[in-house]
Amino acid sequence: IAEKGIYMREVHEAQVVKWIRKMLMMSQTRSMPLMRLQHLRNVLFLPPDFKSRIIHAYPQYFRVTTVRGALTLELVEWDESLAVTYREQRLRDNALELDELMGDTNPHAFPMSFPTGFHLRKNVREYYETFQKLPFQSPYEICRTIHGTMEAEKRNLAIVHEILSMYVEKRAQIAQIAVFRKDFKLMSSLRGLIERHQGIFYTSYKEDLFTVFLKEAYSGMRLIDRSPLLDFRDRFIRL
């Protein structure tokens, strides 16, 4: 298990570096306070020494500066190959997916699913059809939408979708998304946004914790692409 642990650490470190680079690329300033990443420790399985070792081990990717008295992590170089969303990658891997809601092929749509026998009211269905047809603005682009518009809502949805896709378990408490509101120019009513799109997200509210799951990443409550890190963690706990 020790050798396996070393291998997993090396593989995961490369993934952590990629995740952090993508987070910085989504930021409107291509930077964020270093302390902000503390909120990702549980969802990205960041190692305890990620700030003292990993960040400084990759000067080709990261630069630490001081902004208004706070340590800030800056992106050194943009990488176009990383500016591909989870949704776009799935479209490339599977060709164009069938949009079940609209019954046609729509590259701007998000995968949606509802329980068997669930029927949408006409006005809700019409809203979703209009929403899904709107052009898709990548979360890696500089914000060019106006808050309060349907276009801005779709951009916000794309960011939440991308954030969840990077988290190891494809789920998070809403606070672990909202912490990036200023960096990504997210709307203030994130919970309302998520609850309006129950076809894309599954939500759970227990013990005052609002948790969001990326629906397409699950089959029932089983994570489809389960990270080896989760198996290693479970094995370690059992030992």
PDB file of N, CA and C in Angstrom, residues 24-121:
ATOM      1  N   LEU A  24      -7.644  29.283 -11.966  1.00  0.00           N
ATOM      2  CA  LEU A  24      -7.092  30.607 -12.228  1.00  0.00           C
ATOM      3  C   LEU A  24      -7.495  31.105 -13.613  1.00  0.00           C
ATOM      4  N   MET A  25      -7.611  30.188 -14.567  1.00  0.00           N
ATOM      5  CA  MET A  25      -8.025  30.584 -15.910  1.00  0.00           C
ATOM      6  C   MET A  25      -9.480  31.028 -15.939  1.00  0.00           C
ATOM      7  N   MET A  26     -10.300  30.514 -15.025  1.00  0.00           N
ATOM      8  CA  MET A  26     -11.697  30.952 -14.955  1.00  0.00           C
ATOM      9  C   MET A  26     -11.845  32.292 -14.246  1.00  0.00           C
ATOM     10  N   SER A  27     -10.863  32.631 -13.431  1.00  0.00           N
ATOM     11  CA  SER A  27     -10.924  33.902 -12.710  1.00  0.00           C
ATOM     12  C   SER A  27     -10.829  35.065 -13.690  1.00  0.00           C
ATOM     13  N   GLN A  28     -11.606  36.101 -13.448  1.00  0.00           N
ATOM     14  CA  GLN A  28     -11.613  37.259 -14.346  1.00  0.00           C
ATOM     15  C   GLN A  28     -10.280  37.997 -14.355  1.00  0.00           C
ATOM     16  N   THR A  29      -9.507  37.884 -13.278  1.00  0.00           N
ATOM     17  CA  THR A  29      -8.204  38.548 -13.199  1.00  0.00           C
ATOM     18  C   THR A  29      -7.057  37.573 -13.401  1.00  0.00           C
ATOM     19  N   ARG A  30      -7.393  36.291 -13.647  1.00  0.00           N
ATOM     20  CA  ARG A  30      -6.397  35.217 -13.772  1.00  0.00           C
ATOM     21  C   ARG A  30      -5.566  35.104 -12.498  1.00  0.00           C
ATOM     22  N   SER A  31      -6.205  35.403 -11.380  1.00  0.00           N
ATOM     23  CA  SER A  31      -5.543  35.318 -10.081  1.00  0.00           C
ATOM     24  C   SER A  31      -6.605  35.180  -8.999  1.00  0.00           C
ATOM     25  N   MET A  32      -6.189  34.811  -7.794  1.00  0.00           N
ATOM     26  CA  MET A  32      -7.098  34.779  -6.655  1.00  0.00           C
ATOM     27  C   MET A  32      -6.286  34.707  -5.370  1.00  0.00           C
ATOM     28  N   PRO A  33      -6.850  35.173  -4.257  1.00  0.00           N
ATOM     29  CA  PRO A  33      -6.145  35.067  -2.977  1.00  0.00           C
ATOM     30  C   PRO A  33      -5.785  33.609  -2.689  1.00  0.00           C
ATOM     31  N   LEU A  34      -4.557  33.391  -2.260  1.00  0.00           N
ATOM     32  CA  LEU A  34      -4.095  32.033  -2.018  1.00  0.00           C
ATOM     33  C   LEU A  34      -4.946  31.327  -0.976  1.00  0.00           C
ATOM     34  N   MET A  35      -5.434  32.060   0.011  1.00  0.00           N
ATOM     35  CA  MET A  35      -6.250  31.460   1.064  1.00  0.00           C
ATOM     36  C   MET A  35      -7.565  30.908   0.519  1.00  0.00           C
ATOM     37  N   ARG A  36      -8.003  31.427  -0.646  1.00  0.00           N
ATOM     38  CA  ARG A  36      -9.253  30.967  -1.232  1.00  0.00           C
ATOM     39  C   ARG A  36      -9.187  29.464  -1.546  1.00  0.00           C
ATOM     40  N   LEU A  37      -8.003  29.002  -1.896  1.00  0.00           N
ATOM     41  CA  LEU A  37      -7.851  27.590  -2.249  1.00  0.00           C
ATOM     42  C   LEU A  37      -8.024  26.674  -1.047  1.00  0.00           C
ATOM     43  N   GLN A  38      -7.930  27.236   0.156  1.00  0.00           N
ATOM     44  CA  GLN A  38      -8.162  26.423   1.353  1.00  0.00           C
ATOM     45  C   GLN A  38      -9.541  25.776   1.317  1.00  0.00           C
ATOM     46  N   HIS A  39     -10.495  26.466   0.680  1.00  0.00           N
ATOM     47  CA  HIS A  39     -11.863  25.949   0.619  1.00  0.00           C
ATOM     48  C   HIS A  39     -11.980  24.732  -0.299  1.00  0.00           C
ATOM     49  N   LEU A  40     -10.905  24.435  -1.050  1.00  0.00           N
ATOM     50  CA  LEU A  40     -10.930  23.309  -1.969  1.00  0.00           C
ATOM     51  C   LEU A  40     -10.288  22.057  -1.391  1.00  0.00           C
ATOM     52  N   ARG A  41      -9.762  22.142  -0.192  1.00  0.00           N
ATOM     53  CA  ARG A  41      -8.996  21.013   0.339  1.00  0.00           C
ATOM     54  C   ARG A  41      -9.804  19.722   0.367  1.00  0.00           C
ATOM     55  N   ASN A  42     -11.052  19.806   0.785  1.00  0.00           N
ATOM     56  CA  ASN A  42     -11.863  18.595   0.905  1.00  0.00           C
ATOM     57  C   ASN A  42     -12.455  18.133  -0.410  1.00  0.00           C
ATOM     58  N   VAL A  43     -12.686  19.046  -1.335  1.00  0.00           N
ATOM     59  CA  VAL A  43     -13.335  18.659  -2.595  1.00  0.00           C
ATOM     60  C   VAL A  43     -12.329  18.300  -3.685  1.00  0.00           C
ATOM     61  N   LEU A  44     -11.102  18.812  -3.575  1.00  0.00           N
ATOM     62  CA  LEU A  44     -10.051  18.455  -4.530  1.00  0.00           C
ATOM     63  C   LEU A  44      -9.020  17.511  -3.920  1.00  0.00           C
ATOM     64  N   PHE A  45      -9.210  17.177  -2.637  1.00  0.00           N
ATOM     65  CA  PHE A  45      -8.266  16.315  -1.921  1.00  0.00           C
ATOM     66  C   PHE A  45      -6.859  16.913  -1.987  1.00  0.00           C
ATOM     67  N   LEU A  46      -6.759  18.208  -1.713  1.00  0.00           N
ATOM     68  CA  LEU A  46      -5.457  18.869  -1.743  1.00  0.00           C
ATOM     69  C   LEU A  46      -4.581  18.352  -0.607  1.00  0.00           C
ATOM     70  N   PRO A  47      -3.312  18.095  -0.880  1.00  0.00           N
ATOM     71  CA  PRO A  47      -2.407  17.652   0.187  1.00  0.00           C
ATOM     72  C   PRO A  47      -2.170  18.786   1.175  1.00  0.00           C
ATOM     73  N   PRO A  48      -1.813  18.465   2.423  1.00  0.00           N
ATOM     74  CA  PRO A  48      -1.616  19.502   3.450  1.00  0.00           C
ATOM     75  C   PRO A  48      -0.557  20.534   3.075  1.00  0.00           C
ATOM     76  N   ASP A  49       0.427  20.128   2.269  1.00  0.00           N
ATOM     77  CA  ASP A  49       1.528  21.032   1.944  1.00  0.00           C
ATOM     78  C   ASP A  49       1.385  21.667   0.564  1.00  0.00           C
ATOM     79  N   PHE A  50       0.153  21.736   0.058  1.00  0.00           N
ATOM     80  CA  PHE A  50      -0.003  22.227  -1.312  1.00  0.00           C
ATOM     81  C   PHE A  50       0.459  23.669  -1.466  1.00  0.00           C
ATOM     82  N   LYS A  51       0.303  24.488  -0.415  1.00  0.00           N
ATOM     83  CA  LYS A  51       0.724  25.886  -0.515  1.00  0.00           C
ATOM     84  C   LYS A  51       2.233  26.045  -0.370  1.00  0.00           C
ATOM     85  N   SER A  52       2.826  25.309   0.556  1.00  0.00           N
ATOM     86  CA  SER A  52       4.249  25.458   0.814  1.00  0.00           C
ATOM     87  C   SER A  52       5.122  24.713  -0.186  1.00  0.00           C
ATOM     88  N   ARG A  53       4.598  23.624  -0.774  1.00  0.00           N
ATOM     89  CA  ARG A  53       5.430  22.827  -1.680  1.00  0.00           C
ATOM     90  C   ARG A  53       4.950  22.861  -3.130  1.00  0.00           C
ATOM     91  N   ILE A  54       3.709  22.464  -3.368  1.00  0.00           N
ATOM     92  CA  ILE A  54       3.248  22.315  -4.744  1.00  0.00           C
ATOM     93  C   ILE A  54       3.249  23.640  -5.497  1.00  0.00           C
ATOM     94  N   ILE A  55       2.699  24.678  -4.899  1.00  0.00           N
ATOM     95  CA  ILE A  55       2.633  25.970  -5.581  1.00  0.00           C
ATOM     96  C   ILE A  55       4.019  26.447  -5.991  1.00  0.00           C
ATOM     97  N   HIS A  56       4.987  26.320  -5.082  1.00  0.00           N
ATOM     98  CA  HIS A  56       6.339  26.816  -5.356  1.00  0.00           C
ATOM     99  C   HIS A  56       7.144  25.861  -6.230  1.00  0.00           C
ATOM    100  N   ALA A  57       6.659  24.643  -6.402  1.00  0.00           N
ATOM    101  CA  ALA A  57       7.381  23.666  -7.227  1.00  0.00           C
ATOM    102  C   ALA A  57       7.112  23.859  -8.719  1.00  0.00           C
ATOM    103  N   TYR A  58       6.147  24.724  -9.049  1.00  0.00           N
ATOM    104  CA  TYR A  58       5.779  24.917 -10.451  1.00  0.00           C
ATOM    105  C   TYR A  58       5.789  26.403 -10.831  1.00  0.00           C
ATOM    106  N   PRO A  59       6.981  27.022 -10.819  1.00  0.00           N
ATOM    107  CA  PRO A  59       7.062  28.453 -11.150  1.00  0.00           C
ATOM    108  C   PRO A  59       6.674  28.755 -12.595  1.00  0.00           C
ATOM    109  N   GLN A  60       6.669  27.734 -13.449  1.00  0.00           N
ATOM    110  CA  GLN A  60       6.240  27.941 -14.845  1.00  0.00           C
ATOM    111  C   GLN A  60       4.740  28.146 -14.951  1.00  0.00           C
ATOM    112  N   TYR A  61       4.009  27.784 -13.888  1.00  0.00           N
ATOM    113  CA  TYR A  61       2.559  27.914 -13.900  1.00  0.00           C
ATOM    114  C   TYR A  61       2.037  28.971 -12.929  1.00  0.00           C
ATOM    115  N   PHE A  62       2.689  29.106 -11.773  1.00  0.00           N
ATOM    116  CA  PHE A  62       2.159  29.946 -10.701  1.00  0.00           C
ATOM    117  C   PHE A  62       3.183  30.984 -10.228  1.00  0.00           C
ATOM    118  N   ARG A  63       2.630  32.120  -9.811  1.00  0.00           N
ATOM    119  CA  ARG A  63       3.450  33.172  -9.211  1.00  0.00           C
ATOM    120  C   ARG A  63       2.692  33.707  -8.000  1.00  0.00           C
ATOM    121  N   VAL A  64       3.383  33.828  -6.871  1.00  0.00           N
ATOM    122  CA  VAL A  64       2.757  34.337  -5.648  1.00  0.00           C
ATOM    123  C   VAL A  64       3.179  35.791  -5.442  1.00  0.00           C
ATOM    124  N   THR A  65       2.201  36.676  -5.333  1.00  0.00           N
ATOM    125  CA  THR A  65       2.459  38.088  -5.092  1.00  0.00           C
ATOM    126  C   THR A  65       1.632  38.538  -3.896  1.00  0.00           C
ATOM    127  N   THR A  66       1.805  39.775  -3.510  1.00  0.00           N
ATOM    128  CA  THR A  66       1.019  40.345  -2.412  1.00  0.00           C
ATOM    129  C   THR A  66       0.131  41.453  -2.960  1.00  0.00           C
ATOM    130  N   VAL A  67      -1.165  41.307  -2.777  1.00  0.00           N
ATOM    131  CA  VAL A  67      -2.133  42.300  -3.242  1.00  0.00           C
ATOM    132  C   VAL A  67      -2.973  42.739  -2.050  1.00  0.00           C
ATOM    133  N   ARG A  68      -2.932  44.017  -1.736  1.00  0.00           N
ATOM    134  CA  ARG A  68      -3.652  44.579  -0.589  1.00  0.00           C
ATOM    135  C   ARG A  68      -3.347  43.784   0.690  1.00  0.00           C
ATOM    136  N   GLY A  69      -2.111  43.423   0.845  1.00  0.00           N
ATOM    137  CA  GLY A  69      -1.682  42.749   2.061  1.00  0.00           C
ATOM    138  C   GLY A  69      -1.956  41.262   2.109  1.00  0.00           C
ATOM    139  N   ALA A  70      -2.567  40.705   1.054  1.00  0.00           N
ATOM    140  CA  ALA A  70      -2.900  39.282   1.033  1.00  0.00           C
ATOM    141  C   ALA A  70      -2.081  38.556  -0.026  1.00  0.00           C
ATOM    142  N   LEU A  71      -1.605  37.361   0.314  1.00  0.00           N
ATOM    143  CA  LEU A  71      -0.885  36.556  -0.661  1.00  0.00           C
ATOM    144  C   LEU A  71      -1.847  36.150  -1.776  1.00  0.00           C
ATOM    145  N   THR A  72      -1.438  36.402  -3.000  1.00  0.00           N
ATOM    146  CA  THR A  72      -2.286  36.152  -4.152  1.00  0.00           C
ATOM    147  C   THR A  72      -1.581  35.239  -5.142  1.00  0.00           C
ATOM    148  N   LEU A  73      -2.325  34.264  -5.648  1.00  0.00           N
ATOM    149  CA  LEU A  73      -1.777  33.335  -6.626  1.00  0.00           C
ATOM    150  C   LEU A  73      -2.153  33.809  -8.020  1.00  0.00           C
ATOM    151  N   GLU A  74      -1.153  33.953  -8.878  1.00  0.00           N
ATOM    152  CA  GLU A  74      -1.375  34.435 -10.233  1.00  0.00           C
ATOM    153  C   GLU A  74      -1.007  33.355 -11.251  1.00  0.00           C
ATOM    154  N   LEU A  75      -1.717  33.372 -12.351  1.00  0.00           N
ATOM    155  CA  LEU A  75      -1.425  32.469 -13.461  1.00  0.00           C
ATOM    156  C   LEU A  75      -0.275  33.056 -14.271  1.00  0.00           C
ATOM    157  N   VAL A  76       0.754  32.263 -14.509  1.00  0.00           N
ATOM    158  CA  VAL A  76       1.915  32.743 -15.251  1.00  0.00           C
ATOM    159  C   VAL A  76       1.650  32.720 -16.749  1.00  0.00           C
ATOM    160  N   GLU A  77       1.052  31.650 -17.234  1.00  0.00           N
ATOM    161  CA  GLU A  77       0.863  31.509 -18.671  1.00  0.00           C
ATOM    162  C   GLU A  77      -0.466  30.823 -18.975  1.00  0.00           C
ATOM    163  N   TRP A  78      -1.187  31.368 -19.936  1.00  0.00           N
ATOM    164  CA  TRP A  78      -2.452  30.788 -20.391  1.00  0.00           C
ATOM    165  C   TRP A  78      -2.173  29.542 -21.218  1.00  0.00           C
ATOM    166  N   ASP A  79      -2.980  28.498 -21.018  1.00  0.00           N
ATOM    167  CA  ASP A  79      -2.844  27.258 -21.783  1.00  0.00           C
ATOM    168  C   ASP A  79      -4.179  26.955 -22.456  1.00  0.00           C
ATOM    169  N   GLU A  80      -4.238  27.172 -23.747  1.00  0.00           N
ATOM    170  CA  GLU A  80      -5.490  27.008 -24.485  1.00  0.00           C
ATOM    171  C   GLU A  80      -6.021  25.580 -24.397  1.00  0.00           C
ATOM    172  N   SER A  81      -5.140  24.603 -24.257  1.00  0.00           N
ATOM    173  CA  SER A  81      -5.577  23.209 -24.194  1.00  0.00           C
ATOM    174  C   SER A  81      -6.365  22.916 -22.925  1.00  0.00           C
ATOM    175  N   LEU A  82      -6.205  23.750 -21.887  1.00  0.00           N
ATOM    176  CA  LEU A  82      -6.948  23.564 -20.641  1.00  0.00           C
ATOM    177  C   LEU A  82      -8.277  24.310 -20.632  1.00  0.00           C
ATOM    178  N   ALA A  83      -8.461  25.215 -21.580  1.00  0.00           N
ATOM    179  CA  ALA A  83      -9.679  26.033 -21.626  1.00  0.00           C
ATOM    180  C   ALA A  83     -10.816  25.285 -22.315  1.00  0.00           C
ATOM    181  N   VAL A  84     -10.977  24.030 -21.945  1.00  0.00           N
ATOM    182  CA  VAL A  84     -12.028  23.173 -22.485  1.00  0.00           C
ATOM    183  C   VAL A  84     -12.867  22.687 -21.309  1.00  0.00           C
ATOM    184  N   THR A  85     -14.156  22.936 -21.355  1.00  0.00           N
ATOM    185  CA  THR A  85     -15.015  22.552 -20.240  1.00  0.00           C
ATOM    186  C   THR A  85     -15.306  21.050 -20.258  1.00  0.00           C
ATOM    187  N   TYR A  86     -15.759  20.568 -19.109  1.00  0.00           N
ATOM    188  CA  TYR A  86     -16.174  19.168 -18.964  1.00  0.00           C
ATOM    189  C   TYR A  86     -17.260  18.836 -19.982  1.00  0.00           C
ATOM    190  N   ARG A  87     -18.195  19.764 -20.144  1.00  0.00           N
ATOM    191  CA  ARG A  87     -19.305  19.573 -21.080  1.00  0.00           C
ATOM    192  C   ARG A  87     -18.797  19.507 -22.513  1.00  0.00           C
ATOM    193  N   GLU A  88     -17.895  20.410 -22.888  1.00  0.00           N
ATOM    194  CA  GLU A  88     -17.353  20.418 -24.250  1.00  0.00           C
ATOM    195  C   GLU A  88     -16.532  19.161 -24.528  1.00  0.00           C
ATOM    196  N   GLN A  89     -15.788  18.697 -23.527  1.00  0.00           N
ATOM    197  CA  GLN A  89     -14.987  17.493 -23.706  1.00  0.00           C
ATOM    198  C   GLN A  89     -15.875  16.269 -23.934  1.00  0.00           C
ATOM    199  N   ARG A  90     -16.999  16.225 -23.205  1.00  0.00           N
ATOM    200  CA  ARG A  90     -17.936  15.113 -23.395  1.00  0.00           C
ATOM    201  C   ARG A  90     -18.523  15.131 -24.805  1.00  0.00           C
ATOM    202  N   LEU A  91     -18.800  16.328 -25.314  1.00  0.00           N
ATOM    203  CA  LEU A  91     -19.312  16.429 -26.675  1.00  0.00           C
ATOM    204  C   LEU A  91     -18.277  15.934 -27.681  1.00  0.00           C
ATOM    205  N   ARG A  92     -17.011  16.260 -27.426  1.00  0.00           N
ATOM    206  CA  ARG A  92     -15.949  15.812 -28.329  1.00  0.00           C
ATOM    207  C   ARG A  92     -15.771  14.297 -28.249  1.00  0.00           C
ATOM    208  N   ASP A  93     -15.858  13.768 -27.032  1.00  0.00           N
ATOM    209  CA  ASP A  93     -15.648  12.333 -26.839  1.00  0.00           C
ATOM    210  C   ASP A  93     -16.792  11.497 -27.388  1.00  0.00           C
ATOM    211  N   ASN A  94     -18.007  12.014 -27.260  1.00  0.00           N
ATOM    212  CA  ASN A  94     -19.196  11.231 -27.626  1.00  0.00           C
ATOM    213  C   ASN A  94     -19.907  11.753 -28.870  1.00  0.00           C
ATOM    214  N   ALA A  95     -19.213  12.601 -29.642  1.00  0.00           N
ATOM    215  CA  ALA A  95     -19.847  13.330 -30.740  1.00  0.00           C
ATOM    216  C   ALA A  95     -20.924  14.210 -30.123  1.00  0.00           C
ATOM    217  N   LEU A  96     -21.949  14.571 -30.826  1.00  0.00           N
ATOM    218  CA  LEU A  96     -22.983  15.433 -30.267  1.00  0.00           C
ATOM    219  C   LEU A  96     -23.993  14.596 -29.501  1.00  0.00           C
ATOM    220  N   GLU A  97     -24.237  14.977 -28.242  1.00  0.00           N
ATOM    221  CA  GLU A  97     -25.196  14.247 -27.425  1.00  0.00           C
ATOM    222  C   GLU A  97     -26.622  14.655 -27.784  1.00  0.00           C
ATOM    223  N   LEU A  98     -27.562  13.749 -27.571  1.00  0.00           N
ATOM    224  CA  LEU A  98     -28.967  14.044 -27.820  1.00  0.00           C
ATOM    225  C   LEU A  98     -29.549  14.801 -26.638  1.00  0.00           C
ATOM    226  N   ASP A  99     -30.098  15.961 -26.907  1.00  0.00           N
ATOM    227  CA  ASP A  99     -30.741  16.731 -25.849  1.00  0.00           C
ATOM    228  C   ASP A  99     -32.122  16.132 -25.596  1.00  0.00           C
ATOM    229  N   GLU A 100     -32.267  15.401 -24.482  1.00  0.00           N
ATOM    230  CA  GLU A 100     -33.502  14.676 -24.200  1.00  0.00           C
ATOM    231  C   GLU A 100     -34.688  15.609 -23.988  1.00  0.00           C
ATOM    232  N   LEU A 101     -34.415  16.800 -23.485  1.00  0.00           N
ATOM    233  CA  LEU A 101     -35.522  17.709 -23.216  1.00  0.00           C
ATOM    234  C   LEU A 101     -36.149  18.219 -24.517  1.00  0.00           C
ATOM    235  N   MET A 102     -35.296  18.570 -25.480  1.00  0.00           N
ATOM    236  CA  MET A 102     -35.788  19.201 -26.696  1.00  0.00           C
ATOM    237  C   MET A 102     -35.973  18.206 -27.843  1.00  0.00           C
ATOM    238  N   GLY A 103     -35.380  17.031 -27.700  1.00  0.00           N
ATOM    239  CA  GLY A 103     -35.566  16.012 -28.716  1.00  0.00           C
ATOM    240  C   GLY A 103     -34.759  16.239 -29.973  1.00  0.00           C
ATOM    241  N   ASP A 104     -33.704  17.067 -29.895  1.00  0.00           N
ATOM    242  CA  ASP A 104     -32.853  17.251 -31.064  1.00  0.00           C
ATOM    243  C   ASP A 104     -31.413  17.449 -30.610  1.00  0.00           C
ATOM    244  N   THR A 105     -30.521  17.548 -31.560  1.00  0.00           N
ATOM    245  CA  THR A 105     -29.112  17.710 -31.242  1.00  0.00           C
ATOM    246  C   THR A 105     -28.800  19.191 -31.093  1.00  0.00           C
ATOM    247  N   ASN A 106     -28.348  19.581 -29.950  1.00  0.00           N
ATOM    248  CA  ASN A 106     -28.118  20.991 -29.660  1.00  0.00           C
ATOM    249  C   ASN A 106     -26.781  21.159 -28.946  1.00  0.00           C
ATOM    250  N   PRO A 107     -25.746  21.649 -29.613  1.00  0.00           N
ATOM    251  CA  PRO A 107     -24.428  21.787 -28.979  1.00  0.00           C
ATOM    252  C   PRO A 107     -24.386  22.817 -27.867  1.00  0.00           C
ATOM    253  N   HIS A 108     -25.430  23.645 -27.748  1.00  0.00           N
ATOM    254  CA  HIS A 108     -25.452  24.653 -26.684  1.00  0.00           C
ATOM    255  C   HIS A 108     -26.121  24.138 -25.408  1.00  0.00           C
ATOM    256  N   ALA A 109     -26.718  22.953 -25.459  1.00  0.00           N
ATOM    257  CA  ALA A 109     -27.523  22.461 -24.343  1.00  0.00           C
ATOM    258  C   ALA A 109     -26.691  21.732 -23.293  1.00  0.00           C
ATOM    259  N   PHE A 110     -27.203  21.752 -22.058  1.00  0.00           N
ATOM    260  CA  PHE A 110     -26.646  20.961 -20.976  1.00  0.00           C
ATOM    261  C   PHE A 110     -27.442  19.663 -20.863  1.00  0.00           C
ATOM    262  N   PRO A 111     -26.795  18.536 -20.575  1.00  0.00           N
ATOM    263  CA  PRO A 111     -27.547  17.299 -20.345  1.00  0.00           C
ATOM    264  C   PRO A 111     -28.512  17.477 -19.173  1.00  0.00           C
ATOM    265  N   MET A 112     -29.752  17.060 -19.360  1.00  0.00           N
ATOM    266  CA  MET A 112     -30.753  17.183 -18.314  1.00  0.00           C
ATOM    267  C   MET A 112     -31.476  15.853 -18.147  1.00  0.00           C
ATOM    268  N   SER A 113     -31.901  15.566 -16.938  1.00  0.00           N
ATOM    269  CA  SER A 113     -32.680  14.353 -16.686  1.00  0.00           C
ATOM    270  C   SER A 113     -33.648  14.615 -15.546  1.00  0.00           C
ATOM    271  N   PHE A 114     -34.812  13.981 -15.638  1.00  0.00           N
ATOM    272  CA  PHE A 114     -35.842  14.108 -14.612  1.00  0.00           C
ATOM    273  C   PHE A 114     -36.334  12.710 -14.239  1.00  0.00           C
ATOM    274  N   PRO A 115     -36.901  12.564 -13.059  1.00  0.00           N
ATOM    275  CA  PRO A 115     -37.413  11.252 -12.648  1.00  0.00           C
ATOM    276  C   PRO A 115     -38.462  10.725 -13.622  1.00  0.00           C
ATOM    277  N   THR A 116     -38.562   9.411 -13.716  1.00  0.00           N
ATOM    278  CA  THR A 116     -39.563   8.780 -14.579  1.00  0.00           C
ATOM    279  C   THR A 116     -40.970   9.242 -14.188  1.00  0.00           C
ATOM    280  N   GLY A 117     -41.727   9.662 -15.166  1.00  0.00           N
ATOM    281  CA  GLY A 117     -43.091  10.111 -14.898  1.00  0.00           C
ATOM    282  C   GLY A 117     -43.193  11.580 -14.543  1.00  0.00           C
ATOM    283  N   PHE A 118     -42.049  12.269 -14.455  1.00  0.00           N
ATOM    284  CA  PHE A 118     -42.069  13.691 -14.116  1.00  0.00           C
ATOM    285  C   PHE A 118     -42.433  14.498 -15.352  1.00  0.00           C
ATOM    286  N   HIS A 119     -43.412  15.382 -15.215  1.00  0.00           N
ATOM    287  CA  HIS A 119     -43.869  16.185 -16.343  1.00  0.00           C
ATOM    288  C   HIS A 119     -43.664  17.670 -16.044  1.00  0.00           C
ATOM    289  N   LEU A 120     -43.055  18.365 -17.004  1.00  0.00           N
ATOM    290  CA  LEU A 120     -42.844  19.804 -16.864  1.00  0.00           C
ATOM    291  C   LEU A 120     -44.090  20.567 -17.302  1.00  0.00           C
ATOM    292  N   ARG A 121     -44.409  21.615 -16.541  1.00  0.00           N
ATOM    293  CA  ARG A 121     -45.485  22.496 -16.979  1.00  0.00           C
ATOM    294  C   ARG A 121     -45.071  23.182 -18.285  1.00  0.00           C
TER     295      ARG A 121
END
